[in-house]
């Protein structure tokens, strides 16, 4: 099978390999799919295929081009990742001058970019922890265009991979459009995106789309056991939770991922058992950590999984298909006081909060509304008298 470093997506890899070997590659590609299915990995392998010493064709993986492209250190292959434009924290010497401030911002941004690129150089299936402020600026696109407009130094073809191209603003999208309309020299542009509807139609119409669906659970499980030495039982569990996104499984298995899962469980227990004041404190602390790093959406995803488990337990009592089998004892205790309707209403509330936060709702307020709704639906004797009341259903106002 073509591109044997790639997991799943057999049809898409074959189509690209045919284009490489028959010398009919497009100038622009858009690799689009849910986050974590391997769009960046495929882009890097395609760059290897066109520049491999033994090619163009299946990348050998060992020649100087393949090795340097995979390490993201090849002079003819440029990979651009979005980076935050947020200013660095103020130093002890007081507010910096405007010049120093913009310089510091530039350095911090470049450091962040290098950190994100290093993750992909280390593992092209790594999950990139992109936040709201990580964007592709017009300067990023212009400098990419400058780098890409010269002849290849060593390889056959210049390749520019723009990661998360759906994070361009209007100015950068227009700059990219110019590059797509008149691609300099031998440049091949590969855009990766999770939400193609966020790209300008004029950009979409100039790229050949390659749609990358979710991987099968079996593919994720096999990748985890074969490439990451995960034990089969654990691999099966994380593959089931990942919903076909390998990067999601990898990030969930990391230390930080496990911590977020614990936090979601702590929140669930708090909603059910803690005095209101503790619950409010927990909401405040979650909102505060979200300001440092966008964690709340992840925690809500885990909370949703826990509610799925509660649903399974309250509807069937069957624990063999739980997402968190290691927590089946406390989950069973929580589920015992809940009706299926309680759990369903909880799921609806979490999904609503999740949507609101994705649409820029005020995080702390959205969380507060959510935990109060979940408390009404916790099904314990204490909440029964308020249970018949209609749950508040307004969406918190957008942040300014
Ligand atoms: Zn090679």
Tab-separated table of C-alpha atoms and ligand atoms in Angstrom:
chain	number	residue	atom	x	y	z
A	1	UNK	CA	0.000	0.000	0.000
A	2	UNK	CA	1.228	3.476	-0.874
A	3	UNK	CA	2.537	5.725	1.930
A	4	UNK	CA	2.975	2.908	4.424
A	5	UNK	CA	3.677	5.289	7.316
A	6	UNK	CA	0.097	6.526	7.009
A	7	UNK	CA	-2.702	4.961	9.040
A	8	UNK	CA	-6.012	4.195	7.277
A	9	UNK	CA	-7.292	6.365	4.378
A	10	UNK	CA	-6.275	3.745	1.782
A	11	UNK	CA	-8.249	5.265	-1.084
A	12	UNK	CA	-6.888	8.772	-0.500
A	13	UNK	CA	-3.260	7.580	-0.297
A	14	UNK	CA	-3.584	5.562	-3.491
A	15	UNK	CA	-5.064	8.522	-5.319
A	16	UNK	CA	-2.163	10.770	-4.232
A	17	UNK	CA	0.465	8.148	-5.039
A	18	UNK	CA	-1.017	7.754	-8.540
A	19	UNK	CA	-0.780	11.524	-9.009
A	20	UNK	CA	2.886	11.441	-7.883
A	21	UNK	CA	3.930	8.566	-10.138
A	22	UNK	CA	1.954	9.804	-13.140
A	23	UNK	CA	3.292	13.343	-12.667
A	24	UNK	CA	-0.101	14.981	-12.448
A	25	UNK	CA	0.015	16.611	-9.037
A	26	UNK	CA	-2.116	19.692	-8.505
A	27	UNK	CA	-0.598	23.025	-7.406
A	28	UNK	CA	-2.862	23.150	-4.397
A	29	UNK	CA	-4.424	20.525	-2.139
A	30	UNK	CA	-6.784	20.792	0.774
A	31	UNK	CA	-6.577	17.892	3.225
A	32	UNK	CA	-9.701	18.215	5.273
A	33	UNK	CA	-11.024	16.093	8.126
A	34	UNK	CA	-11.696	16.007	11.862
A	35	UNK	CA	-8.698	16.956	14.023
A	36	UNK	CA	-6.297	14.136	14.751
A	37	UNK	CA	-6.934	11.829	11.792
A	38	UNK	CA	-3.528	12.492	10.212
A	39	UNK	CA	-3.832	15.317	7.633
A	40	UNK	CA	-0.386	16.672	8.566
A	41	UNK	CA	1.191	13.211	8.454
A	42	UNK	CA	-0.147	12.678	4.943
A	43	UNK	CA	1.057	16.131	3.827
A	44	UNK	CA	4.587	15.426	5.111
A	45	UNK	CA	4.661	12.028	3.397
A	46	UNK	CA	3.486	13.571	0.129
A	47	UNK	CA	6.348	16.085	0.383
A	48	UNK	CA	8.714	13.114	0.853
A	49	UNK	CA	7.200	11.272	-2.124
A	50	UNK	CA	7.906	14.118	-4.546
A	51	UNK	CA	11.416	14.774	-3.226
A	52	UNK	CA	12.686	11.273	-2.280
A	53	UNK	CA	16.008	10.360	-3.924
A	54	UNK	CA	14.597	7.087	-5.168
A	55	UNK	CA	11.393	8.756	-6.403
A	56	UNK	CA	9.195	10.413	-7.234
A	57	UNK	CA	7.185	7.604	-5.713
A	58	UNK	CA	6.916	5.714	-2.442
A	59	UNK	CA	9.150	7.563	0.076
A	60	UNK	CA	12.143	5.431	1.095
A	61	UNK	CA	12.242	7.088	4.523
A	62	UNK	CA	16.040	6.804	4.738
A	63	UNK	CA	17.515	9.138	2.098
A	64	UNK	CA	18.698	12.601	3.177
A	65	UNK	CA	15.556	14.217	1.725
A	66	UNK	CA	13.068	11.899	3.440
A	67	UNK	CA	14.879	12.146	6.768
A	68	UNK	CA	15.081	15.918	6.740
A	69	UNK	CA	11.536	16.408	5.484
A	70	UNK	CA	10.204	14.190	8.266
A	71	UNK	CA	12.295	16.157	10.782
A	72	UNK	CA	10.839	19.347	9.243
A	73	UNK	CA	14.340	20.576	8.454
A	74	UNK	CA	14.421	20.465	4.684
A	75	UNK	CA	15.161	23.770	2.919
A	76	UNK	CA	12.518	23.081	0.251
A	77	UNK	CA	9.676	21.949	2.476
A	78	UNK	CA	8.070	24.630	4.618
A	79	UNK	CA	5.533	23.860	7.276
A	80	UNK	CA	3.588	26.758	8.691
A	81	UNK	CA	1.622	26.315	11.912
A	82	UNK	CA	-0.606	28.972	13.455
A	83	UNK	CA	0.778	30.688	16.529
A	84	UNK	CA	-0.626	32.936	19.171
A	85	UNK	CA	-0.352	36.677	18.719
A	86	UNK	CA	-1.005	37.302	22.419
A	87	UNK	CA	1.652	39.510	24.022
A	88	UNK	CA	4.084	37.845	26.438
A	89	UNK	CA	3.565	38.526	30.148
A	90	UNK	CA	4.946	41.845	31.333
A	91	UNK	CA	8.485	41.723	32.709
A	92	UNK	CA	9.452	42.975	36.198
A	93	UNK	CA	10.921	46.170	34.692
A	94	UNK	CA	7.429	47.559	34.052
A	95	UNK	CA	5.607	48.019	30.735
A	96	UNK	CA	8.022	47.604	27.816
A	97	UNK	CA	8.354	50.260	25.131
A	98	UNK	CA	6.229	49.743	22.048
A	99	UNK	CA	9.203	48.555	20.040
A	100	UNK	CA	10.411	46.127	22.661
A	101	UNK	CA	6.850	44.984	23.162
A	102	UNK	CA	6.314	44.082	19.537
A	103	UNK	CA	9.733	42.475	19.386
A	104	UNK	CA	8.986	40.428	22.506
A	105	UNK	CA	5.646	39.440	21.030
A	106	UNK	CA	7.352	38.350	17.817
A	107	UNK	CA	9.872	36.246	19.732
A	108	UNK	CA	7.239	34.635	21.917
A	109	UNK	CA	5.188	33.870	18.830
A	110	UNK	CA	8.178	32.354	17.036
A	111	UNK	CA	8.986	30.244	20.098
A	112	UNK	CA	5.433	28.975	20.251
A	113	UNK	CA	5.519	28.187	16.544
A	114	UNK	CA	8.763	26.255	16.906
A	115	UNK	CA	7.343	24.349	19.843
A	116	UNK	CA	4.269	23.336	17.846
A	117	UNK	CA	6.371	22.368	14.804
A	118	UNK	CA	8.655	20.291	17.027
A	119	UNK	CA	5.637	18.259	18.128
A	120	UNK	CA	4.886	17.388	14.497
A	121	UNK	CA	8.548	16.690	13.709
A	122	UNK	CA	8.573	14.273	16.611
A	123	UNK	CA	5.300	12.611	15.633
A	124	UNK	CA	3.220	13.781	12.651
A	125	UNK	CA	0.126	12.351	14.384
A	126	UNK	CA	0.671	14.497	17.495
A	127	UNK	CA	-2.271	16.592	18.646
A	128	UNK	CA	-1.474	20.296	18.286
A	129	UNK	CA	-2.749	22.173	21.339
A	130	UNK	CA	-4.044	25.131	19.327
A	131	UNK	CA	-5.878	27.839	21.221
A	132	UNK	CA	-8.249	30.581	20.164
A	133	UNK	CA	-5.383	33.049	19.667
A	134	UNK	CA	-3.323	30.786	17.424
A	135	UNK	CA	-3.793	32.217	13.970
A	136	UNK	CA	-2.007	32.485	10.626
A	137	UNK	CA	-1.228	36.150	10.045
A	138	UNK	CA	-0.775	37.963	6.760
A	139	UNK	CA	2.953	38.277	7.517
A	140	UNK	CA	3.162	34.506	7.961
A	141	UNK	CA	1.680	33.947	4.510
A	142	UNK	CA	3.851	36.644	2.887
A	143	UNK	CA	7.038	35.236	4.358
A	144	UNK	CA	6.008	31.750	3.263
A	145	UNK	CA	5.474	33.094	-0.230
A	146	UNK	CA	8.949	34.667	-0.190
A	147	UNK	CA	10.568	31.416	0.952
A	148	UNK	CA	8.645	29.388	-1.574
A	149	UNK	CA	9.163	31.619	-4.592
A	150	UNK	CA	12.798	30.667	-5.158
A	151	UNK	CA	13.881	27.535	-7.010
A	152	UNK	CA	14.267	24.358	-4.936
A	153	UNK	CA	17.711	24.307	-3.313
A	154	UNK	CA	18.150	20.566	-3.164
A	155	UNK	CA	14.891	18.791	-3.812
A	156	UNK	CA	12.739	18.507	-6.933
A	157	UNK	CA	9.825	20.534	-5.744
A	158	UNK	CA	9.110	23.227	-3.211
A	159	UNK	CA	6.310	22.176	-0.878
A	160	UNK	CA	4.510	24.437	1.568
A	161	UNK	CA	2.214	22.866	4.130
A	162	UNK	CA	-0.159	25.290	5.815
A	163	UNK	CA	-1.454	23.630	8.960
A	164	UNK	CA	-4.939	24.585	10.168
A	165	UNK	CA	-5.521	26.862	7.185
A	166	UNK	CA	-8.992	27.545	8.575
A	167	UNK	CA	-7.232	29.782	11.114
A	168	UNK	CA	-6.502	32.525	8.595
A	169	UNK	CA	-8.043	35.962	8.900
A	170	UNK	CA	-9.311	37.820	5.836
A	171	UNK	CA	-5.985	39.534	5.133
A	172	UNK	CA	-3.971	36.321	5.315
A	173	UNK	CA	-6.578	34.453	3.254
A	174	UNK	CA	-6.292	37.111	0.537
A	175	UNK	CA	-2.493	36.896	0.601
A	176	UNK	CA	-2.744	33.134	0.222
A	177	UNK	CA	-5.210	33.528	-2.607
A	178	UNK	CA	-2.595	35.505	-4.548
A	179	UNK	CA	-0.126	32.650	-4.069
A	180	UNK	CA	-2.685	30.121	-5.254
A	181	UNK	CA	-3.603	32.179	-8.297
A	182	UNK	CA	0.018	32.553	-9.403
A	183	UNK	CA	1.927	29.721	-7.732
A	184	UNK	CA	5.603	30.674	-7.805
A	185	UNK	CA	7.878	28.214	-9.643
A	186	UNK	CA	7.478	24.572	-8.740
A	187	UNK	CA	5.567	25.236	-5.531
A	188	UNK	CA	2.980	22.752	-4.327
A	189	UNK	CA	0.726	24.054	-1.547
A	190	UNK	CA	-0.968	21.680	0.870
A	191	UNK	CA	-3.554	23.131	3.218
A	192	UNK	CA	-4.869	21.154	6.151
A	193	UNK	CA	-8.135	22.144	7.791
A	194	UNK	CA	-10.819	20.776	10.038
A	195	UNK	CA	-13.537	23.219	8.976
A	196	UNK	CA	-13.331	23.849	5.236
A	197	UNK	CA	-16.446	26.051	5.429
A	198	UNK	CA	-14.246	28.663	7.125
A	199	UNK	CA	-12.086	29.016	4.012
A	200	UNK	CA	-12.856	31.525	1.283
A	201	UNK	CA	-14.744	29.910	-1.628
A	202	UNK	CA	-12.070	31.320	-3.936
A	203	UNK	CA	-9.407	29.379	-2.007
A	204	UNK	CA	-11.512	26.215	-1.977
A	205	UNK	CA	-12.037	26.400	-5.734
A	206	UNK	CA	-8.269	26.531	-6.335
A	207	UNK	CA	-7.400	23.492	-4.229
A	208	UNK	CA	-8.049	19.858	-4.942
A	209	UNK	CA	-9.975	18.564	-1.951
A	210	UNK	CA	-8.874	15.351	-0.238
A	211	UNK	CA	-11.393	14.419	2.385
A	212	UNK	CA	-9.991	12.467	5.333
A	213	UNK	CA	-12.722	10.813	7.395
A	214	UNK	CA	-12.377	9.431	10.899
A	215	UNK	CA	-10.213	6.323	11.200
A	216	UNK	CA	-11.786	3.014	12.138
A	217	UNK	CA	-11.547	1.928	15.776
A	218	UNK	CA	-9.534	-1.070	14.572
A	219	UNK	CA	-7.011	1.181	12.767
A	220	UNK	CA	-6.547	3.366	15.860
A	221	UNK	CA	-6.163	0.302	18.074
A	222	UNK	CA	-3.621	-1.286	15.705
A	223	UNK	CA	-1.626	1.966	15.497
A	224	UNK	CA	-1.535	2.261	19.294
A	225	UNK	CA	-0.301	-1.303	19.815
A	226	UNK	CA	2.074	-1.497	16.831
A	227	UNK	CA	3.606	1.979	16.858
A	228	UNK	CA	3.226	3.233	20.382
A	229	UNK	CA	3.662	-0.049	22.295
A	230	UNK	CA	0.356	0.303	24.102
A	231	UNK	CA	-1.041	-2.850	25.729
A	232	UNK	CA	-3.986	-4.288	23.740
A	233	UNK	CA	-6.598	-3.744	26.499
A	234	UNK	CA	-5.608	-0.141	26.996
A	235	UNK	CA	-5.360	0.415	23.235
A	236	UNK	CA	-8.883	-0.893	22.760
A	237	UNK	CA	-10.230	1.421	25.462
A	238	UNK	CA	-8.507	4.565	24.137
A	239	UNK	CA	-9.375	3.664	20.538
A	240	UNK	CA	-13.036	3.430	21.547
A	241	UNK	CA	-12.873	6.820	23.287
A	242	UNK	CA	-10.992	8.494	20.412
A	243	UNK	CA	-13.861	8.325	17.907
A	244	UNK	CA	-11.472	7.634	15.059
A	245	UNK	CA	-8.947	10.362	15.876
A	246	UNK	CA	-5.534	8.897	16.635
A	247	UNK	CA	-4.159	12.199	17.958
A	248	UNK	CA	-7.078	12.329	20.356
A	249	UNK	CA	-6.167	8.876	21.703
A	250	UNK	CA	-2.512	9.904	22.073
A	251	UNK	CA	-3.365	13.138	23.830
A	252	UNK	CA	-5.877	11.381	26.132
A	253	UNK	CA	-3.140	8.921	27.127
A	254	UNK	CA	-0.645	11.674	27.930
A	255	UNK	CA	-0.162	12.919	31.488
A	256	UNK	CA	-2.077	16.125	30.762
A	257	UNK	CA	-4.886	14.176	29.095
A	258	UNK	CA	-5.283	11.881	32.079
A	259	UNK	CA	-5.333	14.894	34.397
A	260	UNK	CA	-8.188	16.508	32.424
A	261	UNK	CA	-10.124	13.252	32.636
A	262	UNK	CA	-9.637	13.254	36.427
A	263	UNK	CA	-10.823	16.850	36.574
A	264	UNK	CA	-13.983	15.971	34.655
A	265	UNK	CA	-14.694	13.169	37.102
A	266	UNK	CA	-14.011	15.454	40.083
A	267	UNK	CA	-16.505	17.949	38.613
A	268	UNK	CA	-19.111	15.197	38.199
A	269	UNK	CA	-18.698	14.128	41.822
A	270	UNK	CA	-18.846	17.733	42.945
A	271	UNK	CA	-22.089	18.311	41.022
A	272	UNK	CA	-23.648	15.334	42.767
A	273	UNK	CA	-22.294	15.582	46.287
A	274	UNK	CA	-20.478	18.802	47.151
A	275	UNK	CA	-22.030	21.805	48.926
A	276	UNK	CA	-22.920	24.608	46.471
A	277	UNK	CA	-20.028	26.808	47.604
A	278	UNK	CA	-17.482	24.129	46.677
A	279	UNK	CA	-19.123	23.698	43.310
A	280	UNK	CA	-18.894	27.435	42.636
A	281	UNK	CA	-15.236	27.426	43.663
A	282	UNK	CA	-14.566	24.580	41.286
A	283	UNK	CA	-16.246	26.463	38.435
A	284	UNK	CA	-14.148	29.521	39.217
A	285	UNK	CA	-10.946	27.507	39.260
A	286	UNK	CA	-11.784	25.783	35.943
A	287	UNK	CA	-12.532	29.134	34.302
A	288	UNK	CA	-9.221	30.488	35.647
A	289	UNK	CA	-7.195	27.597	34.220
A	290	UNK	CA	-9.064	28.014	30.941
A	291	UNK	CA	-7.640	31.527	30.676
A	292	UNK	CA	-4.118	30.020	30.760
A	293	UNK	CA	-4.859	27.149	28.410
A	294	UNK	CA	-8.126	26.211	26.684
A	295	UNK	CA	-9.091	23.180	28.774
A	296	UNK	CA	-12.797	23.601	29.398
A	297	UNK	CA	-14.014	22.190	26.088
A	298	UNK	CA	-11.883	19.085	26.639
A	299	UNK	CA	-13.199	18.682	30.174
A	300	UNK	CA	-16.764	19.002	28.880
A	301	UNK	CA	-16.020	16.314	26.279
A	302	UNK	CA	-14.882	14.020	29.084
A	303	UNK	CA	-17.910	14.963	31.169
A	304	UNK	CA	-20.080	14.023	28.202
A	305	UNK	CA	-18.362	10.631	28.048
A	306	UNK	CA	-19.047	10.136	31.750
A	307	UNK	CA	-22.712	10.943	31.129
A	308	UNK	CA	-22.760	8.383	28.321
A	309	UNK	CA	-21.493	5.877	30.863
A	310	UNK	CA	-24.188	6.972	33.324
A	311	UNK	CA	-26.728	6.510	30.539
A	312	UNK	CA	-25.501	3.006	29.780
A	313	UNK	CA	-25.569	2.093	33.465
A	314	UNK	CA	-28.988	3.565	34.177
A	315	UNK	CA	-30.550	2.158	30.981
A	316	UNK	CA	-28.908	-1.272	30.825
A	317	UNK	CA	-26.685	-1.804	33.869
A	318	UNK	CA	-24.131	-3.297	31.435
A	319	UNK	CA	-20.584	-2.209	32.294
A	320	UNK	CA	-18.772	-3.993	29.450
A	321	UNK	CA	-18.988	-1.037	27.048
A	322	UNK	CA	-18.187	1.847	29.382
A	323	UNK	CA	-15.676	4.532	28.348
A	324	UNK	CA	-14.371	4.624	31.924
A	325	UNK	CA	-14.605	1.019	33.136
A	326	UNK	CA	-12.016	1.802	35.818
A	327	UNK	CA	-14.620	4.063	37.455
A	328	UNK	CA	-17.566	1.735	37.183
A	329	UNK	CA	-18.101	1.440	40.962
A	330	UNK	CA	-18.561	5.179	41.704
A	331	UNK	CA	-20.382	5.665	38.373
A	332	UNK	CA	-22.809	2.885	39.251
A	333	UNK	CA	-23.508	4.583	42.584
A	334	UNK	CA	-24.185	7.910	40.841
A	335	UNK	CA	-26.339	6.260	38.169
A	336	UNK	CA	-28.421	4.385	40.737
A	337	UNK	CA	-30.231	7.575	41.754
A	338	UNK	CA	-30.768	8.785	38.171
A	339	UNK	CA	-33.493	8.024	35.665
A	340	UNK	CA	-32.714	7.763	31.964
A	341	UNK	CA	-34.484	11.107	31.542
A	342	UNK	CA	-32.197	12.734	34.145
A	343	UNK	CA	-29.151	11.577	32.221
A	344	UNK	CA	-30.585	12.653	28.861
A	345	UNK	CA	-31.291	16.141	30.178
A	346	UNK	CA	-27.747	16.271	31.563
A	347	UNK	CA	-26.311	15.338	28.168
A	348	UNK	CA	-28.392	18.049	26.469
A	349	UNK	CA	-27.149	20.636	28.999
A	350	UNK	CA	-23.489	19.697	28.469
A	351	UNK	CA	-23.867	19.810	24.690
A	352	UNK	CA	-25.491	23.222	24.912
A	353	UNK	CA	-22.686	24.582	27.108
A	354	UNK	CA	-20.089	23.054	24.787
A	355	UNK	CA	-21.674	24.776	21.786
A	356	UNK	CA	-21.948	28.085	23.653
A	357	UNK	CA	-18.275	28.046	24.638
A	358	UNK	CA	-17.210	27.159	21.092
A	359	UNK	CA	-19.224	30.216	19.987
A	360	UNK	CA	-17.347	32.437	22.437
A	361	UNK	CA	-19.797	32.419	25.349
A	362	UNK	CA	-18.527	33.727	28.697
A	363	UNK	CA	-16.815	30.585	30.007
A	364	UNK	CA	-17.401	31.014	33.725
A	365	UNK	CA	-21.054	31.915	33.252
A	366	UNK	CA	-21.640	29.040	30.821
A	367	UNK	CA	-20.071	26.614	33.306
A	368	UNK	CA	-22.122	27.986	36.178
A	369	UNK	CA	-25.385	27.600	34.249
A	370	UNK	CA	-24.296	24.095	33.278
A	371	UNK	CA	-23.443	22.840	36.772
A	372	UNK	CA	-26.709	24.241	38.146
A	373	UNK	CA	-28.684	22.437	35.447
A	374	UNK	CA	-26.757	19.218	36.057
A	375	UNK	CA	-27.390	19.532	39.773
A	376	UNK	CA	-31.133	19.742	39.088
A	377	UNK	CA	-30.812	16.527	37.095
A	378	UNK	CA	-28.581	14.587	39.439
A	379	UNK	CA	-31.559	12.478	40.453
A	380	UNK	CA	-30.663	12.223	44.149
A	381	UNK	CA	-33.389	12.539	46.798
A	382	UNK	CA	-32.252	16.070	47.686
A	383	UNK	CA	-32.936	17.397	44.239
A	384	UNK	CA	-36.233	15.626	43.697
A	385	UNK	CA	-38.428	18.488	44.847
A	386	UNK	CA	-36.869	20.897	42.365
A	387	UNK	CA	-36.682	18.309	39.661
A	388	UNK	CA	-40.018	19.000	38.027
A	389	UNK	CA	-39.130	22.643	37.497
A	390	UNK	CA	-38.131	23.526	33.987
A	391	UNK	CA	-34.359	23.758	33.712
A	392	UNK	CA	-33.026	27.174	32.627
A	393	UNK	CA	-32.230	26.971	28.964
A	394	UNK	CA	-30.818	30.320	27.994
A	395	UNK	CA	-27.405	30.463	26.385
A	396	UNK	CA	-25.006	32.773	28.193
A	397	UNK	CA	-24.215	36.024	26.398
A	398	UNK	CA	-21.144	36.158	24.200
A	399	UNK	CA	-17.989	37.578	25.715
A	400	UNK	CA	-16.973	40.981	24.410
B	1	LIG	ZN1	13.786	8.947	0.352
